[in-house]
DNA sequence: GCCGTACTGTGTATGTAATTCATAGTTTCA
DNA sequence: TGAAACTATGAATTACATACACAGTACGGC
């Protein structure tokens, strides 16, 4: 019923609602082909390589032919971002905590594997079939925890957000960001060194002390697996605490 | 000593290392003036309005004159992102949890107030004087909690990350994102409606159930203050648990 | 006081991309 | 068989960022 809401063209096509046309020459392309080509280019050359001309060349049509399938480059990127996601891992009866940890890590690893996603994805509500599938699985994993739907969604949201920011951070520190490269920084140790030279201990007492004590040379440098787990556990511990509270409340409600 | 590392021009200028030049006409501009102009434009017209030509016109010079002060537009954006941040709130002896909550919220509100920051800022290690000041204050707030420097930094990182993703989400849902607007979605209720029409209950059992039960029409729609606090408390509960564990360990170490 | 030099701002020119539009060609339905 | 509906194309337009050569300016040594 609500189906009637007219979807904008790209979103519609994303969900397989291709326009049913009779007349005219058979289309030489479909959205999937275009997206696949665009993703291949992005994987190989980064987002910078994804120009309309480039994509068109790859699928063997003139640049402007693409505009029959998408309305703008923006749309292309949006659809790419959804299609680039693999299927979510299957729960297989895992405890919620294990599943959500895997769920989050897999998303982060995806972002590291396809760093161009980071340039498209600022966190927005998922609209594509793939991303929504991920969300669905997170909610499923939280079934039976006593959280309500809203809470489950918020938990999932916080976790994707973490995957996103952590990947962005790791990516920038390990040399992906031009802003870091320009500063001659590759790796946390460099960063610590630069900061040590830059920070006036009067103005930045705590930070400068931390840097001088060599935090960045040791275990903490944002990019280690420990660092990822640290934030993840912060969140999951929070979730666990919440679930505990809910259980308590529900028990006393039942009396 | 480490001061000697040659900073790239913009980064250096950000820290007040203006080049000491004798000869030649007195410069008509300085970096601060340019940044201020760029920020005014961004506040008024969004990032799209920030073209080199526009900024130059505003400060009353030819477009290409800007290149005497910055190397590229990218650099301009980077410096803008740092300068746009206000001074961090003062701790005033607040408990760490209260301070960090305020600290995070203030940053999120800044991002909502200047949405263009969201387009510049993917999470990267802070390099500018303002952002580093924020980091310093977070570390200071965690003094005496028993966390080590690395842990403190990781806590702060997780919190900024949360501020960033939450702001991005709110921003997109409340109409800031072209991708949402294009789908005719403004507000969580619209989102819920669209999804209800789109989702096949077989493929998306949990999510579709949640949508049909009207989550998005109720309290949860990502944009409410409750939703912000939800994720924030998740993190802070996690931090609290960690601090508790550290205290326990330290006590038994001391015996 | 004068002149060269180092440095500043200007105007022009170039290259890259996205996007619009009129056109020519291709199927299918009546 | 012809018209209608639709496809791909190429040329043209627009908006930028940026490189470069030039002209003017002020300081510092003589």
XYZ file of C-alpha atoms (C1' of nucleotides) in Angstrom:
570
model
C 0.000 0.000 0.000
C 2.518 2.553 1.055
C 4.282 1.182 -1.969
C 2.562 3.899 -3.934
C 4.860 6.635 -2.756
C 6.675 7.478 -5.970
C 10.317 6.671 -5.497
C 12.829 8.918 -7.115
C 14.359 7.211 -10.074
C 17.651 5.996 -8.700
C 16.280 4.784 -5.426
C 13.633 2.929 -7.354
C 16.138 1.334 -9.656
C 18.208 0.337 -6.648
C 15.271 -1.741 -5.524
C 14.858 -3.358 -8.872
C 11.989 -1.208 -10.034
C 13.309 -0.822 -13.533
C 10.963 1.102 -15.790
C 8.841 -1.199 -17.937
C 9.268 0.151 -21.415
C 8.087 -1.450 -24.615
C 8.882 0.826 -27.480
C 12.289 1.884 -28.636
C 15.656 0.209 -28.913
C 16.558 -2.232 -26.200
C 18.702 -0.477 -23.570
C 22.321 -1.521 -23.858
C 22.938 -1.138 -20.140
C 21.361 -1.521 -16.791
C 22.125 0.117 -13.495
C 23.954 -2.919 -12.146
C 26.461 -2.879 -14.980
C 27.189 0.780 -14.485
C 27.596 0.415 -10.756
C 29.868 -2.558 -11.126
C 32.082 -0.631 -13.506
C 32.188 2.376 -11.232
C 33.113 0.229 -8.265
C 35.878 -1.477 -10.166
C 37.317 1.884 -11.045
C 37.037 3.137 -7.498
C 38.762 0.022 -6.199
C 41.564 0.417 -8.671
C 42.117 4.160 -8.815
C 40.150 5.610 -5.962
C 37.187 7.912 -6.155
C 39.160 10.427 -8.148
C 39.149 8.008 -11.044
C 35.399 7.777 -11.056
C 34.435 10.380 -13.617
C 31.403 10.008 -15.774
C 33.683 9.784 -18.784
C 35.728 7.035 -17.209
C 32.773 4.951 -16.191
C 31.153 5.362 -19.561
C 34.322 4.347 -21.335
C 34.515 1.231 -19.224
C 31.060 0.062 -20.118
C 31.555 1.077 -23.715
C 29.122 3.914 -24.237
C 29.369 7.647 -24.636
C 29.663 9.690 -21.477
C 26.250 11.173 -21.671
C 24.527 7.865 -22.158
C 24.878 7.276 -18.444
C 22.345 9.965 -17.792
C 19.644 7.653 -19.089
C 20.182 5.525 -16.003
C 21.072 7.945 -13.282
C 20.208 11.546 -12.728
C 23.540 12.752 -11.496
C 26.914 11.688 -10.351
C 25.772 12.096 -6.773
C 23.209 9.418 -7.348
C 25.811 7.167 -8.821
C 27.909 7.487 -5.700
C 24.964 6.843 -3.442
C 24.113 3.627 -5.191
C 27.740 2.569 -5.284
C 27.931 2.953 -1.547
C 25.081 0.544 -1.040
C 26.166 -1.994 -3.609
C 29.705 -2.102 -2.311
C 28.559 -3.720 0.900
C 28.698 -7.504 1.060
C 26.009 -9.562 2.739
C 26.046 -9.343 6.523
C 27.436 -12.294 8.465
C 24.920 -14.871 9.580
C 24.113 -14.981 13.306
C 24.080 -18.789 13.650
C 22.853 -18.519 17.181
C 25.802 -16.465 18.383
C 25.362 -14.507 21.591
C 24.379 -10.951 20.775
C 27.670 -9.524 21.916
C 29.790 -11.735 19.736
C 27.595 -11.136 16.758
C 27.581 -7.374 17.108
C 31.339 -7.336 17.536
C 31.711 -9.296 14.319
C 29.102 -7.143 12.626
C 30.920 -3.957 13.490
C 34.355 -5.234 12.686
C 33.286 -6.530 9.318
C 31.935 -3.142 8.411
C 35.064 -1.425 9.524
C 37.205 -3.805 7.537
C 35.085 -3.188 4.494
C 35.720 0.526 4.825
C 39.440 -0.034 5.107
C 39.345 -2.287 2.127
C 37.453 0.264 0.047
C 38.605 3.558 1.453
C 36.689 5.456 -1.184
C 33.565 4.545 0.741
C 34.738 6.880 3.454
C 34.474 9.810 1.097
C 30.886 9.018 0.226
C 29.587 7.853 3.543
C 28.829 10.391 6.063
C 26.404 8.591 8.341
C 22.894 8.760 6.942
C 19.922 6.481 7.468
C 20.321 3.423 5.291
C 18.045 3.338 2.257
C 19.527 0.672 0.030
C 18.773 -3.035 0.102
C 22.218 -4.022 1.306
C 22.604 -1.619 4.155
C 19.113 -2.307 5.359
C 19.923 -5.968 5.449
C 22.793 -5.202 7.771
C 20.513 -3.224 10.014
C 17.996 -6.031 10.020
C 20.577 -8.538 11.203
C 21.692 -6.300 14.024
C 18.135 -6.003 15.260
C 17.734 -9.749 14.985
C 20.831 -10.286 17.073
C 19.336 -8.164 19.807
C 16.082 -10.078 19.930
C 15.502 -11.445 23.378
C 17.645 -8.885 25.126
C 14.686 -6.953 26.435
C 15.570 -3.823 24.488
C 12.767 -2.196 22.573
C 12.937 -1.533 18.835
C 14.056 2.034 19.251
C 16.878 1.045 21.528
C 17.991 -1.673 19.180
C 18.140 0.753 16.320
C 20.093 3.204 18.375
C 22.571 0.538 19.383
C 23.105 -0.465 15.783
C 23.489 3.159 14.802
C 26.127 3.804 17.418
C 28.038 0.773 16.228
C 28.042 1.677 12.528
C 29.081 5.132 13.514
C 31.996 3.711 15.395
C 33.013 1.525 12.479
C 32.927 4.576 10.284
C 34.974 6.907 12.438
C 37.467 4.268 13.389
C 38.060 3.345 9.775
C 38.433 6.990 8.859
C 40.974 7.485 11.584
C 43.014 4.427 10.732
C 42.867 5.314 7.101
C 44.160 8.813 7.668
C 46.935 7.758 10.003
C 48.196 5.011 7.770
C 48.722 7.359 4.928
C 45.458 7.694 3.169
C 44.798 11.321 3.902
C 46.501 14.029 1.867
C 46.303 16.335 4.861
C 48.504 14.010 6.847
C 50.845 13.264 4.017
C 51.339 16.916 3.422
C 52.449 17.311 6.997
C 54.959 14.558 6.384
C 53.208 12.274 8.806
C 52.867 8.602 8.186
C 52.101 6.649 11.261
C 51.374 7.541 14.828
C 55.020 7.900 15.789
C 55.484 10.760 13.341
C 52.373 12.338 14.670
C 53.640 12.208 18.215
C 56.911 13.718 17.160
C 55.320 16.609 15.337
C 53.041 17.350 18.237
C 55.833 17.229 20.740
C 57.548 19.962 18.800
C 54.411 21.994 18.360
C 52.742 21.991 21.723
C 53.459 24.579 24.338
C 53.241 22.802 27.708
C 51.620 25.846 29.282
C 48.690 25.844 26.936
C 48.413 22.107 26.441
C 49.547 20.666 29.752
C 47.933 17.242 29.649
C 48.363 16.563 25.984
C 51.917 17.695 25.846
C 52.752 15.542 28.861
C 51.144 12.577 27.190
C 53.097 13.115 24.011
C 56.370 13.592 25.806
C 55.786 10.394 27.701
C 55.695 8.676 24.340
C 52.139 7.415 24.099
C 52.252 7.463 20.376
C 55.342 5.352 20.173
C 53.909 2.632 22.319
C 50.835 0.559 21.946
C 48.467 3.414 21.298
C 48.583 4.805 17.875
C 44.994 4.456 16.837
C 45.742 1.921 14.189
C 46.310 -1.177 16.248
C 43.697 -3.817 16.684
C 43.693 -3.070 20.402
C 42.628 0.448 19.639
C 39.707 -0.719 17.588
C 38.631 -3.140 20.275
C 38.959 -0.494 22.922
C 36.183 1.679 21.540
C 34.134 -1.299 20.524
C 34.217 -2.687 24.034
C 33.325 0.672 25.447
C 30.125 0.548 23.434
C 29.363 -3.096 24.007
C 29.961 -2.754 27.733
C 27.480 0.081 27.647
C 24.969 -2.078 25.840
C 25.493 -4.866 28.293
C 24.880 -2.518 31.189
C 21.695 -1.327 29.543
C 20.454 -4.830 28.953
C 21.153 -5.585 32.570
C 19.114 -2.604 33.670
C 16.231 -3.545 31.418
C 16.208 -7.061 32.747
C 16.055 -5.710 36.251
C 13.215 -3.378 35.410
C 11.251 -6.050 33.596
C 11.595 -8.433 36.489
C 10.261 -5.914 38.978
C 7.481 -4.972 36.555
C 6.391 -8.544 36.448
C 5.822 -8.757 40.168
C 64.395 20.659 19.356
C 61.827 18.652 17.474
C 60.696 22.102 16.455
C 63.105 21.818 13.584
C 60.931 19.492 11.570
C 59.981 21.714 8.663
C 56.253 22.239 8.755
C 54.410 22.467 5.499
C 53.382 26.003 4.847
C 49.763 26.010 5.878
C 50.245 23.968 8.967
C 53.010 26.326 9.960
C 50.889 29.382 9.372
C 48.118 27.801 11.394
C 50.476 27.833 14.323
C 51.432 31.418 13.811
C 54.714 30.752 12.074
C 54.212 33.466 9.494
C 57.200 33.845 7.225
C 59.431 36.707 8.308
C 59.915 38.704 5.193
C 61.639 42.055 4.930
C 61.663 43.053 1.316
C 58.733 43.720 -0.926
C 55.335 45.309 -0.527
C 53.613 44.778 2.779
C 51.167 41.862 2.431
C 47.606 43.081 2.289
C 46.251 39.963 3.899
C 47.039 37.345 6.429
C 45.792 33.830 6.815
C 43.358 34.759 9.569
C 41.547 37.246 7.365
C 41.170 34.747 4.585
C 39.927 32.031 6.902
C 37.449 34.354 8.520
C 36.051 35.318 5.138
C 35.821 31.721 4.034
C 34.026 30.762 7.207
C 31.531 33.583 6.834
C 30.735 32.400 3.358
C 30.397 28.808 4.465
C 28.073 29.835 7.271
C 25.940 31.856 4.907
C 25.885 29.774 1.755
C 27.338 26.430 2.682
C 30.530 24.889 1.428
C 29.359 25.177 -2.146
C 29.698 28.918 -1.866
C 33.319 28.662 -0.867
C 35.106 28.997 -4.163
C 38.472 30.627 -4.412
C 36.898 33.376 -6.461
C 34.257 34.015 -3.847
C 36.633 34.127 -0.958
C 38.992 36.412 -2.831
C 36.179 38.768 -3.755
C 35.147 38.969 -0.133
C 38.566 40.027 1.069
C 38.985 42.319 -1.888
C 41.797 40.772 -3.873
C 42.094 38.861 -7.117
C 41.380 35.166 -6.989
C 44.901 34.068 -7.497
C 46.273 36.280 -4.756
C 45.056 33.721 -2.258
C 47.704 31.340 -3.438
C 50.304 33.506 -1.747
C 48.871 32.380 1.565
C 47.708 28.858 0.974
C 48.863 26.163 -1.364
C 45.517 24.812 -2.373
C 41.853 24.886 -1.634
C 42.209 21.686 0.311
C 44.508 23.460 2.679
C 42.037 26.252 3.042
C 39.361 23.806 4.088
C 41.644 22.097 6.539
C 42.472 25.309 8.278
C 38.859 26.409 8.256
C 37.902 23.235 10.037
C 40.277 23.983 12.862
C 39.492 27.657 13.178
C 35.764 27.082 13.212
C 35.996 25.379 16.583
C 35.413 27.554 19.636
C 37.424 27.159 22.809
C 36.576 24.044 24.789
C 34.478 24.426 27.921
C 36.384 24.840 31.161
C 36.346 21.875 33.550
C 35.875 23.887 36.757
C 36.325 20.808 38.840
C 33.432 18.931 37.262
C 33.369 15.159 37.617
C 34.891 13.538 34.573
C 31.606 12.143 33.346
C 29.790 15.447 33.403
C 32.629 17.198 31.711
C 32.987 14.660 28.940
C 29.254 14.720 28.335
C 29.384 18.473 27.958
C 32.517 18.235 25.878
C 30.938 15.815 23.453
C 27.631 17.612 23.248
C 29.269 20.939 22.553
C 31.144 19.468 19.670
C 28.060 17.885 18.261
C 26.160 21.128 18.512
C 28.948 22.938 16.765
C 28.679 20.510 13.886
C 24.957 21.014 13.661
C 25.449 24.730 13.743
C 28.015 24.620 10.972
C 26.972 21.646 8.895
C 29.614 22.379 6.327
C 32.129 21.081 8.837
C 30.657 17.655 8.294
C 31.768 17.753 4.696
C 35.340 18.534 5.615
C 35.764 16.444 8.695
C 36.190 12.855 8.315
C 37.829 11.863 11.566
C 41.544 12.489 11.407
C 44.066 13.094 14.173
C 43.814 16.714 15.255
C 46.660 18.923 14.083
C 45.423 22.442 14.610
C 45.722 24.525 17.757
C 42.007 24.558 18.457
C 41.283 20.891 18.098
C 44.326 19.972 20.098
C 43.105 22.181 22.872
C 39.903 20.206 22.947
C 41.850 16.989 23.171
C 43.966 18.399 25.970
C 40.924 19.250 28.041
C 39.480 15.797 27.639
C 42.691 14.257 28.901
C 42.722 16.684 31.788
C 39.190 15.691 32.725
C 40.297 12.082 32.938
C 43.208 12.785 35.244
C 42.873 10.806 38.418
C 40.696 8.112 36.932
C 43.493 5.607 36.784
C 43.416 5.349 33.010
C 46.732 5.584 31.222
C 47.444 8.153 28.541
C 46.666 5.817 25.707
C 43.324 4.903 27.168
C 42.453 8.525 27.737
C 43.207 9.350 24.159
C 41.150 6.452 22.966
C 38.230 7.543 25.089
C 38.379 11.050 23.710
C 38.632 9.684 20.199
C 35.571 7.526 20.610
C 33.641 10.499 21.913
C 34.538 12.887 19.083
C 33.714 10.134 16.680
C 30.330 9.815 18.235
C 29.734 13.551 18.078
C 30.633 13.450 14.428
C 28.436 10.574 13.369
C 25.515 11.681 15.457
C 25.634 15.165 13.981
C 25.874 13.736 10.488
C 22.867 11.566 11.097
C 20.741 14.302 12.587
C 21.787 16.623 9.850
C 20.787 14.208 7.123
C 17.459 13.317 8.667
C 16.440 16.885 9.282
C 16.833 17.788 5.698
C 20.435 18.598 5.184
C 21.303 15.780 2.877
C 20.423 15.952 -0.795
C 20.188 12.191 -0.884
C 17.358 12.227 1.596
C 15.630 15.206 0.074
C 15.682 13.545 -3.269
C 13.858 10.605 -1.786
C 11.253 13.036 -0.512
C 12.171 12.272 3.054
C 12.228 14.931 5.678
C 12.073 13.584 9.153
C 12.071 10.145 10.624
C 8.358 9.569 10.088
C 8.773 9.848 6.326
C 11.678 7.492 6.527
C 9.647 4.930 8.375
C 6.861 5.210 5.852
C 9.137 4.751 2.875
C 10.791 1.745 4.450
C 7.526 0.139 5.361
C 6.592 0.248 1.704
C 9.945 -0.988 0.536
C 10.806 -3.846 2.816
C 9.828 -7.386 2.110
C 9.095 -9.015 5.477
C 10.659 -12.264 4.347
C 14.013 -10.739 3.640
C 13.983 -8.145 6.381
C 11.996 -9.758 9.150
C 13.216 -7.810 12.161
C 13.535 -4.456 10.514
C 10.242 -4.615 8.757
C 8.523 -5.610 11.986
C 10.130 -2.683 13.740
C 9.002 -0.261 11.065
C 5.478 -1.609 11.008
C 5.278 -1.260 14.739
C 5.916 2.419 14.198
C 9.270 2.971 15.846
C 10.014 5.901 13.663
C 6.838 7.688 14.544
C 7.479 7.462 18.241
C 10.303 8.662 20.353
C 13.041 7.193 18.230
C 13.829 9.026 15.109
C 17.490 9.669 15.629
C 17.058 13.373 15.940
C 15.708 13.679 19.454
C 17.867 14.625 22.359
C 17.134 11.230 23.890
C 18.702 9.605 20.912
C 21.855 11.604 21.297
C 22.058 10.817 24.974
C 21.452 7.164 24.326
C 24.677 6.658 22.433
C 26.572 9.017 24.649
C 25.564 7.078 27.747
C 26.495 3.852 26.084
C 30.024 5.149 25.744
C 30.221 6.800 29.114
C 28.872 3.709 30.841
C 31.602 1.810 29.093
C 34.201 4.272 30.317
C 32.843 4.051 33.816
C 33.064 0.291 33.759
C 36.642 0.522 32.565
C 37.582 2.965 35.280
C 36.047 0.618 37.801
C 38.103 -2.262 36.519
C 41.279 -0.204 36.598
C 40.629 0.853 40.152
C 40.189 -2.741 41.143
C 43.381 -3.790 39.457
C 45.378 -0.925 40.936
C 44.157 -1.733 44.395
C 45.204 -5.351 44.158
C 48.511 -4.294 42.630
C 49.182 -2.111 45.618
C 48.865 -4.932 48.086
C 69.476 59.296 -1.545
C 69.629 55.410 -5.006
C 69.234 50.874 -6.991
C 68.711 45.996 -7.122
C 66.241 42.386 -5.167
C 62.730 39.926 -3.048
C 58.287 39.832 -2.645
C 53.214 41.180 -3.544
C 48.927 41.330 -6.329
C 46.831 41.014 -11.188
C 45.152 39.113 -15.615
C 45.289 35.724 -18.741
C 45.252 31.022 -20.033
C 44.629 26.097 -19.393
C 42.632 21.831 -18.111
C 39.126 18.993 -16.123
C 34.443 17.647 -15.185
C 29.603 17.624 -14.972
C 25.636 18.435 -17.349
C 22.223 20.191 -21.222
C 20.277 19.750 -25.690
C 19.170 18.866 -30.319
C 19.724 15.015 -33.430
C 19.854 10.630 -35.623
C 18.869 5.992 -35.215
C 15.924 1.856 -33.488
C 12.182 -0.942 -32.125
C 7.346 -2.059 -31.350
C 2.466 -1.257 -31.414
C -1.715 -0.004 -34.110
C 3.565 0.366 -42.965
C 3.905 4.438 -40.323
C 4.029 6.839 -36.172
C 5.229 6.945 -31.452
C 8.352 5.985 -27.772
C 12.615 5.455 -26.565
C 17.926 5.047 -27.052
C 22.749 6.660 -27.680
C 25.638 10.409 -29.523
C 28.498 14.651 -30.076
C 28.898 19.278 -29.560
C 28.355 23.093 -26.503
C 28.126 25.218 -21.973
C 29.410 26.115 -17.362
C 32.077 26.375 -13.237
C 36.235 25.843 -11.039
C 40.988 25.311 -9.498
C 45.275 26.448 -10.618
C 49.919 27.774 -13.358
C 52.448 31.492 -15.151
C 54.410 35.683 -16.659
C 54.233 40.479 -15.526
C 54.059 44.934 -13.215
C 54.401 47.424 -9.205
C 56.417 48.133 -4.288
C 59.353 48.712 -0.334
C 63.473 47.554 2.136
C 68.647 47.333 2.766
C 73.190 48.084 1.377
C 76.017 51.503 -0.794
